[in-house]
Short mmCIF file of C-alpha atoms in Angstrom, two decimals:
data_model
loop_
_atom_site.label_atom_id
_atom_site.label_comp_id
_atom_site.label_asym_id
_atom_site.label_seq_id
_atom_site.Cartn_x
_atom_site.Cartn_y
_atom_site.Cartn_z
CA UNK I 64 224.54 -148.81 145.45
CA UNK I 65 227.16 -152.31 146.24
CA UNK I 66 226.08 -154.76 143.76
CA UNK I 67 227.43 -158.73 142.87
CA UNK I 68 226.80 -160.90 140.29
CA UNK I 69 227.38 -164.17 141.04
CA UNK I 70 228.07 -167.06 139.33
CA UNK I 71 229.58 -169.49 141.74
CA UNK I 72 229.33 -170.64 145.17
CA UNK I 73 229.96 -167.41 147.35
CA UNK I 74 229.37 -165.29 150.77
CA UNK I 75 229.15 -162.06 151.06
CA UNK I 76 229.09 -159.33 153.76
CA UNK I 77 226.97 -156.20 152.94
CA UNK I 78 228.43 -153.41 155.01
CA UNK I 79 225.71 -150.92 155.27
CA UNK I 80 222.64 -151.67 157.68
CA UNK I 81 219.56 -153.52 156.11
CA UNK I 82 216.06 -153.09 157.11
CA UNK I 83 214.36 -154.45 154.16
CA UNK I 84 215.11 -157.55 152.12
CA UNK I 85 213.69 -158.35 148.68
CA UNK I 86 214.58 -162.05 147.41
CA UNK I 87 213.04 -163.85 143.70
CA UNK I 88 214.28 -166.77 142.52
CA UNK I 89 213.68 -169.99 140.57
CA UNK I 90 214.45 -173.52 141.33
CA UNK I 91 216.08 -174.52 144.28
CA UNK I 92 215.73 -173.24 148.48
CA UNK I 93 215.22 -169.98 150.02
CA UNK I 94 216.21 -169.98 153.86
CA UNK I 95 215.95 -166.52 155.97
CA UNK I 96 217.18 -166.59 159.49
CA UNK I 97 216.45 -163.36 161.55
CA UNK I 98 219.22 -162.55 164.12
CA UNK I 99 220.01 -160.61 166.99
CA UNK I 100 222.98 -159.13 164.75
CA UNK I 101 222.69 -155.63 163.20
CA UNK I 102 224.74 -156.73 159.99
CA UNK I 103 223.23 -159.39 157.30
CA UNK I 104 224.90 -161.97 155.38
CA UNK I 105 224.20 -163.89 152.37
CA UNK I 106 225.62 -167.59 151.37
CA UNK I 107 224.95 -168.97 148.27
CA UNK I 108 226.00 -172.71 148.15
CA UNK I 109 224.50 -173.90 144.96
CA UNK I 110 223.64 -172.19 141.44
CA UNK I 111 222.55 -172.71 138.37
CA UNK I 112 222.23 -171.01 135.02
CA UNK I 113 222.41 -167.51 134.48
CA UNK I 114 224.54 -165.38 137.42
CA UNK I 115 222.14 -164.07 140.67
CA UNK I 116 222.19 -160.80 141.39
CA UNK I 117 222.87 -159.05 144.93
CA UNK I 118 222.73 -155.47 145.40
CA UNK I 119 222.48 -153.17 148.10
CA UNK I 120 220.45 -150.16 147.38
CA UNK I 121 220.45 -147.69 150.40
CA UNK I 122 219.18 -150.00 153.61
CA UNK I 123 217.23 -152.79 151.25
CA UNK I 124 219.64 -155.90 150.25
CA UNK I 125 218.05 -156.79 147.14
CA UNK I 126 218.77 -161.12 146.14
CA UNK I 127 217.57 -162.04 142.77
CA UNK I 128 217.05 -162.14 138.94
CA UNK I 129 216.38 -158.94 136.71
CA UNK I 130 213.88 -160.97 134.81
CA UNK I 131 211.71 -162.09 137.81
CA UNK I 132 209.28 -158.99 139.05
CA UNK I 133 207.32 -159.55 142.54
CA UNK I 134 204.05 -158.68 140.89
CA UNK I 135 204.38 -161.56 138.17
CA UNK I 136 205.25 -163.90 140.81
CA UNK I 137 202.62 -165.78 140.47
CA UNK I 138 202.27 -165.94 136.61
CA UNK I 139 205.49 -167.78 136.02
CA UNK I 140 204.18 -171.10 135.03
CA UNK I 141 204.19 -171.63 131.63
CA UNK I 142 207.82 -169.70 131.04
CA UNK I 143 210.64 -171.47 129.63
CA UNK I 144 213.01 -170.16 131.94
CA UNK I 145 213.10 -172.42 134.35
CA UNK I 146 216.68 -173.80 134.12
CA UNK I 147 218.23 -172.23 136.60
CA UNK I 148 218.52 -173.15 140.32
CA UNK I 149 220.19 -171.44 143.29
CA UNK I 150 220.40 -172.60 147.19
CA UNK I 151 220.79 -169.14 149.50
CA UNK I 152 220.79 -168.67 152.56
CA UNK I 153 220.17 -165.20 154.10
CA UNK I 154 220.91 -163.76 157.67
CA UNK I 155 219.79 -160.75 158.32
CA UNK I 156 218.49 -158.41 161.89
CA UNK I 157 215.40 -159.72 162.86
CA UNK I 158 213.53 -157.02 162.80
CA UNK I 159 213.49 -155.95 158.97
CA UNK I 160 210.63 -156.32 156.68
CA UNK I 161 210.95 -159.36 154.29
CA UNK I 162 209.58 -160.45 150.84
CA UNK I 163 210.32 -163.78 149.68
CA UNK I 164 209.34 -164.66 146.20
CA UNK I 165 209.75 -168.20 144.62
CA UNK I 166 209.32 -170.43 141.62
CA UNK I 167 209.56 -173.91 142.35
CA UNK I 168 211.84 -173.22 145.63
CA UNK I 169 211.13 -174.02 149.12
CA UNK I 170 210.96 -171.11 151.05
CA UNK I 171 212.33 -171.23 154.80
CA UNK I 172 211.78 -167.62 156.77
CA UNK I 173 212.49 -167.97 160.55
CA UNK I 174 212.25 -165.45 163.70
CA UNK I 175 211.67 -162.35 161.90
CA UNK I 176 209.95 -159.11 163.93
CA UNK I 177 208.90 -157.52 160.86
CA UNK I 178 206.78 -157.80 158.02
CA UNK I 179 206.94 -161.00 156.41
CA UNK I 180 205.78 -161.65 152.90
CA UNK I 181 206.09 -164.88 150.52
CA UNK I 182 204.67 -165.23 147.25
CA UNK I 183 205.02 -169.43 145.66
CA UNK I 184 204.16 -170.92 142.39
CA UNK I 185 205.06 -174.64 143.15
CA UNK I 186 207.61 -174.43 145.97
CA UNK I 187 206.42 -175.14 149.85
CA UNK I 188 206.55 -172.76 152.42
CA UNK I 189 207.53 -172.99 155.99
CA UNK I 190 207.42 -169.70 158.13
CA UNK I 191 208.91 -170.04 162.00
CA UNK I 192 208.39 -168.08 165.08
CA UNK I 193 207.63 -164.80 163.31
CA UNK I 194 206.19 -162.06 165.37
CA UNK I 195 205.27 -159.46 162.76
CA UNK I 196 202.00 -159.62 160.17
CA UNK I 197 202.50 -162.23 157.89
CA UNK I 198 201.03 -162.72 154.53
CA UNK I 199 201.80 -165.48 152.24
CA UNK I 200 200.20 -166.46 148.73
CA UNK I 201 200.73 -169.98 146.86
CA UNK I 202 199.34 -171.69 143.97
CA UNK I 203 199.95 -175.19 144.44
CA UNK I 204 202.87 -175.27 147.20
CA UNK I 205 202.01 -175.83 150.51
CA UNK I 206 201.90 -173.41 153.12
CA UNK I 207 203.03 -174.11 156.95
CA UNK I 208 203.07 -171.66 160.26
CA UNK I 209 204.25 -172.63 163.38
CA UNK I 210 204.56 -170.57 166.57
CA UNK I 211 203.49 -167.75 164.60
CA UNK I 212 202.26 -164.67 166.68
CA UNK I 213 201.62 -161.88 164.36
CA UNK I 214 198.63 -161.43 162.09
CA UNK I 215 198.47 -163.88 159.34
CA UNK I 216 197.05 -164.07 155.95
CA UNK I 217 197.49 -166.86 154.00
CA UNK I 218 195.50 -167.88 150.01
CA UNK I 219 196.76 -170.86 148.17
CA UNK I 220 194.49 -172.77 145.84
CA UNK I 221 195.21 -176.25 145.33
CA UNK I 222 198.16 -176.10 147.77
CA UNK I 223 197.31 -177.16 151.55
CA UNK I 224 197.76 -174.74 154.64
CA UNK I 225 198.61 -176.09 158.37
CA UNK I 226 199.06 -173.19 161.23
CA UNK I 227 201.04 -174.78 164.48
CA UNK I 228 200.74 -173.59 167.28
CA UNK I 229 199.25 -170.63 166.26
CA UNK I 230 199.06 -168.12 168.32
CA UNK I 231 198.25 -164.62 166.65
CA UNK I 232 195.30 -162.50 167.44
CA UNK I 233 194.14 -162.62 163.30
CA UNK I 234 194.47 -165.37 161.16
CA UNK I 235 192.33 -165.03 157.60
CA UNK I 236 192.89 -168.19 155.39
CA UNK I 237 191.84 -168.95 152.13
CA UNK I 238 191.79 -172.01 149.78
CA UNK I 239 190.32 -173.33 146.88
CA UNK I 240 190.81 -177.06 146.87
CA UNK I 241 193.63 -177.51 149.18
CA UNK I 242 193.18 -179.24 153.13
CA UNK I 243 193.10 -176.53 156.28
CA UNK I 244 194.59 -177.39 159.47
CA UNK I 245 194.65 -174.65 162.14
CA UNK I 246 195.56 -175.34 165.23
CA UNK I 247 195.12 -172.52 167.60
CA UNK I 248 197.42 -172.11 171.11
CA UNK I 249 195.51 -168.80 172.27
CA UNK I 250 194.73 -169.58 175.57
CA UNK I 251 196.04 -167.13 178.35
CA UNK I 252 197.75 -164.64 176.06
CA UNK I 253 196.69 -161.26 176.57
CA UNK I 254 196.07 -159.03 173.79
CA UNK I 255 192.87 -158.22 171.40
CA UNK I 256 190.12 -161.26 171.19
CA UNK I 257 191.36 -164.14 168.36
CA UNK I 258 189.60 -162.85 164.79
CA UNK I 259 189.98 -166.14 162.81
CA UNK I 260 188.34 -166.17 158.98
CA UNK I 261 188.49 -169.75 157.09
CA UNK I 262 186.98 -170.22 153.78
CA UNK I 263 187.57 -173.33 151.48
CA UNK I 264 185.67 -174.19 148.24
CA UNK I 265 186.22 -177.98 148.02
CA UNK I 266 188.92 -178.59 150.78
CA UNK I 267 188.35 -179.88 154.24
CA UNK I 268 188.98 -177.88 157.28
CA UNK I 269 189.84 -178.79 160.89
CA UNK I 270 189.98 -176.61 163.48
CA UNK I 271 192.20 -176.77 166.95
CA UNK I 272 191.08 -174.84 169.71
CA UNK I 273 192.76 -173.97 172.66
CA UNK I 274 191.15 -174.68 176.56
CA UNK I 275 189.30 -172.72 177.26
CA UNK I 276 187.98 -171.05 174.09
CA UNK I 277 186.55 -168.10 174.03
CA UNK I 278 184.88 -167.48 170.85
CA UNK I 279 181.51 -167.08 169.09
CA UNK I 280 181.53 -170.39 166.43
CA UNK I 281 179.89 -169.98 163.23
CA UNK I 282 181.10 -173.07 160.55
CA UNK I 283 179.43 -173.97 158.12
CA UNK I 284 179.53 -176.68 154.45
CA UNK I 285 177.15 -176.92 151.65
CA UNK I 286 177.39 -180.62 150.93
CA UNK I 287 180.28 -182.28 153.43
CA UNK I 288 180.21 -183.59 157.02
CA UNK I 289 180.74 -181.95 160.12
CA UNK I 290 182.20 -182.76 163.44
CA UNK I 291 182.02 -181.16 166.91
CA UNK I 292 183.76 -181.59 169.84
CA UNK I 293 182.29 -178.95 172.11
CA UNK I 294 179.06 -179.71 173.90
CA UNK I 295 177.97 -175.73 174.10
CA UNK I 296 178.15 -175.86 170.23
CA UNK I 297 174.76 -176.82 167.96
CA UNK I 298 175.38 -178.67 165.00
CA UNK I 299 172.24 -177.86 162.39
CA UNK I 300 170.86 -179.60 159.36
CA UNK I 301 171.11 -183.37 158.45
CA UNK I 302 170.74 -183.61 154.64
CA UNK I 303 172.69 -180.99 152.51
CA UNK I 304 173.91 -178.12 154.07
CA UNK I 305 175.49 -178.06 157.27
CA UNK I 306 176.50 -175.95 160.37
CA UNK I 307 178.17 -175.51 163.78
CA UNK I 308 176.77 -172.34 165.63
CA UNK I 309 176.90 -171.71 169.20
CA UNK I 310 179.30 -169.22 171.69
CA UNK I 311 182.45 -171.14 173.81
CA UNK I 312 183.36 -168.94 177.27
CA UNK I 313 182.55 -165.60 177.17
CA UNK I 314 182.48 -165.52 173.17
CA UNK I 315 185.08 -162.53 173.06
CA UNK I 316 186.89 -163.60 169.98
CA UNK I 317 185.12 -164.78 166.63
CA UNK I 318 185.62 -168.07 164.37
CA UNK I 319 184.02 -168.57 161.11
CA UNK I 320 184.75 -170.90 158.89
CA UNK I 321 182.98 -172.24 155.58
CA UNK I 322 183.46 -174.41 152.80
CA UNK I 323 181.19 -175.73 149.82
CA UNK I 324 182.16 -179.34 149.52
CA UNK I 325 184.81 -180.01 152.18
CA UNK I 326 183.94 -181.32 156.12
CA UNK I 327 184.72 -179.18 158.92
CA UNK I 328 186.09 -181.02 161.81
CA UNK I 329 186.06 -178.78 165.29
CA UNK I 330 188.94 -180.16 167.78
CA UNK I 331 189.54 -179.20 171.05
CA UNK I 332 193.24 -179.00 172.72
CA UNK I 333 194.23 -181.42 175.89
CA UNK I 334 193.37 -179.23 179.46
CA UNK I 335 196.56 -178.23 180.99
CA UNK I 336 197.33 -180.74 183.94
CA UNK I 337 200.37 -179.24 185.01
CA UNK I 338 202.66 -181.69 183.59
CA UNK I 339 205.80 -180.32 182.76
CA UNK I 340 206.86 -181.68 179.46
CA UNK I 341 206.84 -179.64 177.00
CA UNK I 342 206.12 -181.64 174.13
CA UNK I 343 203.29 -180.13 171.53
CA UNK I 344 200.55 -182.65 171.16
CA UNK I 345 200.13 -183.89 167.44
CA UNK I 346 198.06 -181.33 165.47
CA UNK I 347 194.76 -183.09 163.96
CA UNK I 348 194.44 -183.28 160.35
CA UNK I 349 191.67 -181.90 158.22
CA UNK I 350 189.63 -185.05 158.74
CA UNK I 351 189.83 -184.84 162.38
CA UNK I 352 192.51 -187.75 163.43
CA UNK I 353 196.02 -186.53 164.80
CA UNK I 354 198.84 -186.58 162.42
#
């Protein structure tokens, strides 16, 4: 086992191959950049406090402090350990598994092939083109996919969650007060039928779907509003409870989405005209308008 300590502004080179990367830290940015390289590398430009350690134990690079376990992650909020702060960015082959946990850091991971995993306290989240499953957990950070094609599973509870562009066969997203917006880019990929699962206690939800969707729709809130944009969709109950049923094109994938107090705004994505710019359209926010 190669391991550093560092204390100062540094790069390093591990030598042996990597196929799994571990990073925890507090305070400050996290960015991971999968590459076509087989080697990784690892810059720290800022830190703060007590030294960071980097280690390389057989093929996992390990980035981090001693003190900061994955599984307490998400307890760190009332710890007095909190003044320290490093910036580090990591390079590594893009098709290694990755955990990412943070404390008050943003968290960058793009174009990784493997598994991806984040855990956030505070910090937001932005994952990038990754084509493995994805999981990521926050508490009051917020969470963003784009151009995301693996599975992805995403809980946060006050922090808000926006998918891009999404384009995996399985999203499952969770929330307790935070804001859904999922825009969906599905349409003419082959693969399994799209298996997306949205629940929200008191946070709004908007859905994007691609044209044409093929889905069976079931959406439903206990006291908010609702909005449909698809005339082969039902929209039930006026006072109260609330609910979009129905089945869009051959209703081969499934979409169910619920929330107690939130609305539920369904969207539906321009029809391709053939135009050749390549600009994405604005994805809608969780009360329906574009952002």
């Amino acid at each position: 086992m190669t391991e550093w300590s560092v204390t100062e502004p540094t790069k390093l080179a591990p030598a042996d191959p990597v196929t799994r990367l571990q990073i925890r830290v507090v305070n400050g940015t996290v960015n991971v950049v999968g590459t076509d390289e087989s080697s990784a590398r690892v810059e720290i430009t800022e830190i703060e406090g007590p030294p960071l350690t980097v280690k390389q134990d057989g093929s996992a690079l390990i980035v981090g402090y001693d003190d900061l376990q994955w599984k307490n992650i998400l307890k760190w909020l009332d710890r007095k350990e909190y003044r320290r702060r490093v910036v580090v960015s990591v390079a590594v082959p893009a098709g290694i598994d990755v955990e990412v946990g943070v404390v008050g850091a943003e968290a960058v991971v793009t174009g990784i092939r493997g598994r991806t995993e984040v855990r956030g306290v505070t910090g937001d989240t932005t994952l990038l083109g990754l084509s493995g499953p994805v999981r990521a957990e926050s508490v009051s950070g917020s969470l963003e996919a784009q151009s995301v094609t693996g599975a992805l599973r995403v809980n946060s509870v006050t922090g808000d969650v926006t998918v891009i562009e999404g384009a995996g066969a399985s999203v499952r997203a969770e929330t307790v007060s935070g804001d859904m917006v999922i825009d969906l880019d599905t349409a003419g990929l082959e693969g399994p039928p799209a298996d997306i699962r949205l629940s929200s206690v008191s946070g709004e939800v908007a859905i994007r779907l691609p044209h044409p969707a093929d889905a069976r729709v079931e959406a439903s809130t206990t006291s908010g509003s609702v909005s449909n944009a698809f005339e082969d969709l039902r929209v039930g109950g006026q006072w109260g409870a609330k609910s979009v049923t129905g089945t869009l094109g051959a209703g081969r994938g499934t979409l169910k989405a619920t929330t107690v107090s939130g609305s539920i705004a369904l969207l539906r994505r321009p029809e391709p005209d053939g135009d050749t710019d390549s600009t994405p359209s604005p994805a809608p926010s969780a009360t329906g308008k574009v952002l």
